[in-house]
XYZ file of C-alpha atoms in Angstrom:
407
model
C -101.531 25.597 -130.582
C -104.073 25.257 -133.427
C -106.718 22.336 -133.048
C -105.430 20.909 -136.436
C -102.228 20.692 -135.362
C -102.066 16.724 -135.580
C -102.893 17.454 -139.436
C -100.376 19.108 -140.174
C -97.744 17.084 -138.476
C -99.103 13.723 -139.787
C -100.026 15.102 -143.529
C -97.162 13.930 -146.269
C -94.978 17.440 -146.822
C -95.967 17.219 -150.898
C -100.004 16.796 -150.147
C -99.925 19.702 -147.599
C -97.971 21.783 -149.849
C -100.437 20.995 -152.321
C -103.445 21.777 -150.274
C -101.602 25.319 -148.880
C -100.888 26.377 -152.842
C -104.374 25.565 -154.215
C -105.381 27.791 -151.065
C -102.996 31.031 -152.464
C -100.601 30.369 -149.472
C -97.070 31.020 -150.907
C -94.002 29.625 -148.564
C -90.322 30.838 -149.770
C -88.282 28.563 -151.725
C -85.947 27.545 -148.176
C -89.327 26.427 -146.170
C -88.391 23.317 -144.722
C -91.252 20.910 -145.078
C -90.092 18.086 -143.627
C -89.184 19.740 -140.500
C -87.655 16.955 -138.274
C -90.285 15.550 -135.926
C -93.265 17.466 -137.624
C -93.243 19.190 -133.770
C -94.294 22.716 -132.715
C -92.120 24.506 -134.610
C -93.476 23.193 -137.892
C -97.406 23.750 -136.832
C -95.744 27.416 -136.039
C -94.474 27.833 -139.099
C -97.329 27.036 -141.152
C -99.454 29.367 -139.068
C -96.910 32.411 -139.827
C -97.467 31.084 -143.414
C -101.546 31.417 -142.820
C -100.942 34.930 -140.662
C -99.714 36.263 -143.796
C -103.048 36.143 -145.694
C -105.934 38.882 -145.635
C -107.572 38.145 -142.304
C -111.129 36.448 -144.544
C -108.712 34.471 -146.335
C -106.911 33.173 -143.418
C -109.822 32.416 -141.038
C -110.986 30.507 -144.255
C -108.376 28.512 -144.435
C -108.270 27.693 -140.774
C -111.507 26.754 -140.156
C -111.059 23.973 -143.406
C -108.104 23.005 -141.809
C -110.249 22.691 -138.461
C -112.702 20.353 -140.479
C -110.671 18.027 -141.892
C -108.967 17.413 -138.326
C -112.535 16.730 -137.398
C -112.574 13.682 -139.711
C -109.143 12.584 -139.310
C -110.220 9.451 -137.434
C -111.085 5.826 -137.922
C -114.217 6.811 -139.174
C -113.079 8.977 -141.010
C -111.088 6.590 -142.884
C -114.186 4.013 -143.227
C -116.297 6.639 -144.182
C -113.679 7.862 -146.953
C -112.921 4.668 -148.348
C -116.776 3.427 -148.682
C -118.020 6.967 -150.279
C -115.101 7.209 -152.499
C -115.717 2.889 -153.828
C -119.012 4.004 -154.217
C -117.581 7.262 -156.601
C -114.755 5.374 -158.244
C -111.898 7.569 -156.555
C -108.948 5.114 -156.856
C -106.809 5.634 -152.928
C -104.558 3.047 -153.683
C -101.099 3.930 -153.381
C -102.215 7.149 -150.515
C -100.701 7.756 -147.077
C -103.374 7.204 -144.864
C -106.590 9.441 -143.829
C -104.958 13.045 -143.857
C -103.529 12.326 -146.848
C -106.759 11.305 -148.477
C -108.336 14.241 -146.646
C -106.400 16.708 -147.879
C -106.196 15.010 -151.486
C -110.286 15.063 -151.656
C -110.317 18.688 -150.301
C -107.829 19.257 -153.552
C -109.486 17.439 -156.354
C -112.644 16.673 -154.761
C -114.314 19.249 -152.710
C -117.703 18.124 -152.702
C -116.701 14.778 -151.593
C -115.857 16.681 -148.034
C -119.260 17.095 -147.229
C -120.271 13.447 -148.005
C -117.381 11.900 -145.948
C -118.601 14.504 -143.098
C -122.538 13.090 -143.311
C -120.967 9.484 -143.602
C -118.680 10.041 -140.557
C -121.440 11.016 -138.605
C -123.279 7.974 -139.554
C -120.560 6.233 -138.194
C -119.967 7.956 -134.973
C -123.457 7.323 -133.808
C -125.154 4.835 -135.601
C -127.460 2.812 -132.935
C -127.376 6.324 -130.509
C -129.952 9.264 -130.185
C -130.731 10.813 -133.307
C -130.160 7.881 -135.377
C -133.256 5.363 -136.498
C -132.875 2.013 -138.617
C -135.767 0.651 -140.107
C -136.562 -2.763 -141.411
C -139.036 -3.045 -144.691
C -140.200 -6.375 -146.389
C -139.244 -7.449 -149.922
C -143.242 -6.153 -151.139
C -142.445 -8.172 -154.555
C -141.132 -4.757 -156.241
C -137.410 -3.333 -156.299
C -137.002 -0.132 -154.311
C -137.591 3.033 -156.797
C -134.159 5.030 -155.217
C -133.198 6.342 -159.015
C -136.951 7.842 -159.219
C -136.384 11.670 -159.212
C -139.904 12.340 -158.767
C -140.021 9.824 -155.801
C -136.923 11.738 -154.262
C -138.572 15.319 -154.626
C -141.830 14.240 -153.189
C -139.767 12.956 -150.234
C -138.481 16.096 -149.998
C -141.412 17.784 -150.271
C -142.200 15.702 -147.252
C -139.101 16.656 -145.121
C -140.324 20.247 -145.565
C -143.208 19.440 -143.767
C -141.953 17.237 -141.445
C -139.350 20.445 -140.546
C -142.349 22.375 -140.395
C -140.238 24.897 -142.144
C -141.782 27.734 -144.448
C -142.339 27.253 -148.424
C -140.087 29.990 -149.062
C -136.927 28.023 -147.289
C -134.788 26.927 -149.958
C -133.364 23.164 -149.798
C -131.290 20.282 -151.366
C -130.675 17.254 -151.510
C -127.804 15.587 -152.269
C -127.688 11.830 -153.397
C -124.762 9.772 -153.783
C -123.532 5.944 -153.536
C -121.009 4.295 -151.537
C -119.640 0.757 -150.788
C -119.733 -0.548 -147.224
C -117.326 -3.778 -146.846
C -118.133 -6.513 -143.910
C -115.684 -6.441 -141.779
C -115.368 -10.568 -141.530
C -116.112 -11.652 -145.275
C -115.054 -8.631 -147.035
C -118.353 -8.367 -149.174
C -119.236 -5.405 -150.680
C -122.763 -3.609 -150.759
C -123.596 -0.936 -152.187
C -125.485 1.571 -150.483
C -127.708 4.793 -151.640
C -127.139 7.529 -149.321
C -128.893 11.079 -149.341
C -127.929 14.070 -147.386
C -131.324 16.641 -147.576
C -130.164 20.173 -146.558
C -132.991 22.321 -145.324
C -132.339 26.419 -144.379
C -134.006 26.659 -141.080
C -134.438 29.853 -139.068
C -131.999 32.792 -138.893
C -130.310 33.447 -135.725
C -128.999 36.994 -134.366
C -125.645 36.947 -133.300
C -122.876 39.966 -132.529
C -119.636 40.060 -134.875
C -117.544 42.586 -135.886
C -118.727 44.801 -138.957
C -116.893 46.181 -142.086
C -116.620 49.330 -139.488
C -114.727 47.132 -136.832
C -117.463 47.714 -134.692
C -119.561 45.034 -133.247
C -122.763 44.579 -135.436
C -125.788 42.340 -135.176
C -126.126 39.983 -138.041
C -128.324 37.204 -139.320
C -126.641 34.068 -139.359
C -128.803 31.670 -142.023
C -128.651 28.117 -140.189
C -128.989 24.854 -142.262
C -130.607 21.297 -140.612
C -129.283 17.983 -141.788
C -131.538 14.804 -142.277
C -129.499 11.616 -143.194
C -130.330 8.358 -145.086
C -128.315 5.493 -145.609
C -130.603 2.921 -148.295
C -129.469 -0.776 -147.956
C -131.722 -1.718 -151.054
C -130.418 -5.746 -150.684
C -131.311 -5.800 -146.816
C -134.090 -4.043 -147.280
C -132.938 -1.357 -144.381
C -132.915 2.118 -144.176
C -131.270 4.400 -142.021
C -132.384 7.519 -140.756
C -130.528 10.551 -138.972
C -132.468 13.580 -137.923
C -133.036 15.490 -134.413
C -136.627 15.457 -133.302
C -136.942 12.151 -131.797
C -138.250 8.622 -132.934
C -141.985 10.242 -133.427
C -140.605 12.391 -135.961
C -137.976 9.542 -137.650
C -141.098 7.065 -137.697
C -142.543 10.280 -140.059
C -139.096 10.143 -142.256
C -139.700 6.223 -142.388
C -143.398 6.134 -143.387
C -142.540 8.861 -146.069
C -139.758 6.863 -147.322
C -141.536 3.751 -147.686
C -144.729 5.769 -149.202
C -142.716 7.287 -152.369
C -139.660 4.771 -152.525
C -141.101 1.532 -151.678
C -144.922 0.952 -152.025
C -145.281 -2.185 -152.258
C -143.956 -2.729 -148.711
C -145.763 -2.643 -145.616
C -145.102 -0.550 -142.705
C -141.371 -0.293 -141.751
C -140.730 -1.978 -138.668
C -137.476 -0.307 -136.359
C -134.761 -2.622 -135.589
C -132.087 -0.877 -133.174
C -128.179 -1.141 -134.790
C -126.246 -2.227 -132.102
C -122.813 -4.074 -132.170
C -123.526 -8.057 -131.709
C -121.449 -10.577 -129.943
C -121.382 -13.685 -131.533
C -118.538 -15.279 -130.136
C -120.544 -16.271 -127.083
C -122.335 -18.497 -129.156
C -119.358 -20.149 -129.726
C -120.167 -22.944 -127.144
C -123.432 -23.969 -125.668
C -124.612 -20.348 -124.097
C -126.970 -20.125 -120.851
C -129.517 -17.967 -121.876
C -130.996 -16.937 -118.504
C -134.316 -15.933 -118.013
C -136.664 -15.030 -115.342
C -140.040 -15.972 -114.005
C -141.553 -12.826 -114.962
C -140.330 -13.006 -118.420
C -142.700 -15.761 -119.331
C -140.122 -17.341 -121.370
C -140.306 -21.416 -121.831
C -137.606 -22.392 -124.293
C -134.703 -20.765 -125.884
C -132.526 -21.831 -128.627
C -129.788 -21.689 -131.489
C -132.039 -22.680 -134.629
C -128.909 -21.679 -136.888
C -125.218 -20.827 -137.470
C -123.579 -19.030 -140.397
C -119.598 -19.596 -140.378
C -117.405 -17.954 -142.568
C -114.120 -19.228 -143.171
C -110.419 -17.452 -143.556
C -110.187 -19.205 -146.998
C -113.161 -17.478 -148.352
C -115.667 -20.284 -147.817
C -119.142 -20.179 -146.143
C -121.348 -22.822 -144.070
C -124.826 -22.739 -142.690
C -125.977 -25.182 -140.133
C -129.495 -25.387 -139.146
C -131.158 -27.485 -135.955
C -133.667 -30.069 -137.555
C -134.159 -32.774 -134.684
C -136.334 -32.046 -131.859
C -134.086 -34.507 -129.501
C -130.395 -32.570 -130.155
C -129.311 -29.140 -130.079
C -127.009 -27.585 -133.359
C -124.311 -27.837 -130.500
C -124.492 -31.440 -130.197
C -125.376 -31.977 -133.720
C -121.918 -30.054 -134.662
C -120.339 -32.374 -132.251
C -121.566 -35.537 -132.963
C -121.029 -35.081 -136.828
C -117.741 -32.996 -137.049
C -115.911 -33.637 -133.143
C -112.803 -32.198 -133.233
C -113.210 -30.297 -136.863
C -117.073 -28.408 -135.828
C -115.997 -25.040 -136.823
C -116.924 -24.033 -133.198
C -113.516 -26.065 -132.406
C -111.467 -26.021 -135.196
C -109.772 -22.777 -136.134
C -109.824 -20.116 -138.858
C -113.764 -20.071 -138.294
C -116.076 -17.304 -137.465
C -119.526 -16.973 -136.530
C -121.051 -14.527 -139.040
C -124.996 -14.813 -138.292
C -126.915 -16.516 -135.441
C -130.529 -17.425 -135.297
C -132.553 -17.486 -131.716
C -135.935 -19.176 -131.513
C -137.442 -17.472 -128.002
C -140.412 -19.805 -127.313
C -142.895 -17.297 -124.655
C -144.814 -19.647 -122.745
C -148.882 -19.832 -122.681
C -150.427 -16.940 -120.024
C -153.327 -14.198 -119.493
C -155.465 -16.173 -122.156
C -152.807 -16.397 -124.531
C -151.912 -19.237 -126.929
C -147.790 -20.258 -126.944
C -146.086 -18.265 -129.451
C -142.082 -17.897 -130.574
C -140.016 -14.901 -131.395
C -137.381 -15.506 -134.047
C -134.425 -12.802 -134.139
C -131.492 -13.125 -136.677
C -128.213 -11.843 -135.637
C -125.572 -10.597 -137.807
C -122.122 -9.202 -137.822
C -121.261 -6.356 -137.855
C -124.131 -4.580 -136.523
C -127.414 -5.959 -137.985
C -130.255 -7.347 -135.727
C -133.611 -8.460 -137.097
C -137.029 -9.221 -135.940
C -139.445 -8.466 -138.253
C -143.209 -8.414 -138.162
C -143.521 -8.121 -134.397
C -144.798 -4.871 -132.095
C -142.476 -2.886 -130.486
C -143.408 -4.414 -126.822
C -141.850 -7.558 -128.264
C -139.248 -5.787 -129.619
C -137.876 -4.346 -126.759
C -138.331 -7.061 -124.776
C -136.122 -9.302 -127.177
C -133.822 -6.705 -127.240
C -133.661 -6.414 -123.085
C -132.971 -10.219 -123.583
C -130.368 -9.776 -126.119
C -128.787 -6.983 -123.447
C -128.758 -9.714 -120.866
C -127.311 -12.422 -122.588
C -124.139 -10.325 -123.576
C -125.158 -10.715 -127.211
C -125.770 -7.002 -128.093
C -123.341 -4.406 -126.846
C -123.886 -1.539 -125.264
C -125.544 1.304 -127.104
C -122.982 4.273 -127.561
C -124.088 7.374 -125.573
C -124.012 9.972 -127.759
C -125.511 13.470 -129.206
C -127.569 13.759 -131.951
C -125.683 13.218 -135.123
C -125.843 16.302 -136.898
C -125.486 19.811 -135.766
C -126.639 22.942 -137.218
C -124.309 25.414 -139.216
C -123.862 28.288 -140.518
């Protein structure tokens, strides 16, 4: 059975009917579209619909049917719904993701290809072949708008590729809306897709002649960014390994943000904050040189819409007790309809090797943000390894890289 079978059986029969007509696919007038259980014998009878086409026509078809399955996910759907807030494409009143799909592939084609880069995003954010990066303020708005800022950084990606002059490129530039999970703010984020034709490959297909040929197959490579101008983070996706997405980070910052100093990398990974929730054990170990750990502050967001920050100002309680002994019973660590949106950690490293006593501050947030800025990546990682052990971060997805080459 076709791989985009589960499309077709879950699209609404008016959409796909749509979709097939815009695509020159004719059924008769008694086609029964709502065949009962959307089974096998409807996928089969939309496929002796398609195996009536010229055979280019069909295998187009079929492989844009294959694409859309692709992104017929949950990600798909949060990638859909942020790029097309961030277009104003209205998908109230739609029956979920394949109907969107097939309505964007419709009315919307180059949408497609932004959902697909945003989907990826989603799939391995925080994996291999996906960087974030941390910049300061630097007293000056990011220039993202600046088309001469956006070709030099193109002009960089070129070299970073290490791709000829002659390879033609393109970048395409775009906004969408990403929605918290927990508060349901929106922020808008600049994303770019840069398209770059790499090397041609040789492969064997069948000629005009119906004889197997050798042709040149052009391939493209994909570099990501996703700009969170009011956070101050960028996101990078691009094979080659972090040597290569520190490169895309310095550029960025050179042409886009100036004023900033260097970007400093801060892993996306899922955080837990829940175990904050009550008075945590933050174990350590002799070797990590660690003297004092604590919860400096507490953001809580509320199912009514309102918001509270606590932060620890007395040296002889903890924000635990202080919650306690002010609120009892109605702390929003007890009471309901309260969750923990942000958590700060003091890590106090004890004096050694010469060393004076010195503290590492991490922010945590929720969904996926994680924050310690200024510091070199041996700290880094070592917070982080901390993080790991005190069930605060979860585990990083195992994944590819995030975008593959095509034809």
């Amino acid at each position: 059975m076709a791989s985009y079978s589960g499309l077709l059986r879950k699209a609404p029969p008016a959409r796909l009917k749509a979709f097939l007509e815009a695509r020159h696919v004719t059924a008769p007038d008694d086609f029964d579209w709502t065949s009962e259980g959307r089974g096998t014998k409807f996928v089969r009878s939309i496929e002796d619909l398609l195996s009536g086409l010229p055979d280019r026509q069909q295998d187009k078809v079929k492989a844009e049917l294959d694409h859309l399955h692709t992104l017929a996910d949950a990600n798909g759907l949060t990638a859909s719904e942020r790029v097309c807030a961030g277009q104003g494409i209205d998908l109230e009143g739609l029956e979920g993701i394949q109907d969107i799909l097939l309505m964007l592939a419709i009315s919307h084609p180059k949408i497609i290809d932004r959902v697909s880069a945003d989907t990826s995003l989603l799939r391995f954010s925080g994996g291999k072949g996906w960087a974030g990066f941390q910049l300061d303020h630097g007293g000056k708005p990011w220039a993202l708008d600046d088309e001469n800022a956006r070709s030099a950084f193109l002009r960089d990606v070129m070299d970073i590729l290490d791709v000829a002059e002659h390879r033609r490129s393109e970048a395409d530039w775009f906004k969408s809306i990403r929605i918290h999970p927990t508060t349901g703010e929106e922020t808008e984020i600049t994303q770019a897709t840069i398209y770059v034709e790499d090397r041609a490959e040789s492969e064997l297909a069948f000629g005009a002649s119906a004889t197997l040929e050798r042709q040149l197959v052009q391939k493209v490579v994909e570099v990501g960014l996703a700009c969170d101008a009011k956070s101050r983070i960028v996101e990078i996706a691009a094979r080659g390994g972090k040597k290569v997405r520190d490169k895309y980070a310095a550029s960025f910052t050179k042409h886009f943000a100036p004023d900033s100093a260097a970007p400093v990398e801060v892993p996306r990974r899922e955080v837990r904050l829940d175990v904050l929730r009550s008075q945590p054990k933050f174990t350590t170990e002799p070797a990590d040189g660690v003297e004092q750990v604590e919860v400096s502050s507490l953001d809580f967001y509320s199912v009514g819409g309102g918001f509270a920050r606590f932060e620890k100002r007395g040296e002889d309680e903890t924000i635990y007790q202080f919650l306690e002994r002010r609120f009892g019973a109605m702390s929003p660590l007890r009471s309901g309809g309260w969750a923990i949106i942000a958590a700060t950690l003091r890590i106090v490293i004890e004096a050694r090797d010469g060393k004076r006593q010195r503290t590492l501050t991490v922010t945590l947030k929720t969904p996926n943000t994680t924050t310690l800025p200024n510091k070199t990546e041996t700290d880094r990682h070592f917070v982080f390894g901390l993080l790991e052990r005190w069930e605060l971060l979860a585990p990083p997805p195992n994944t590819d890289d995030l975008f593959e080459d095509f034809a």
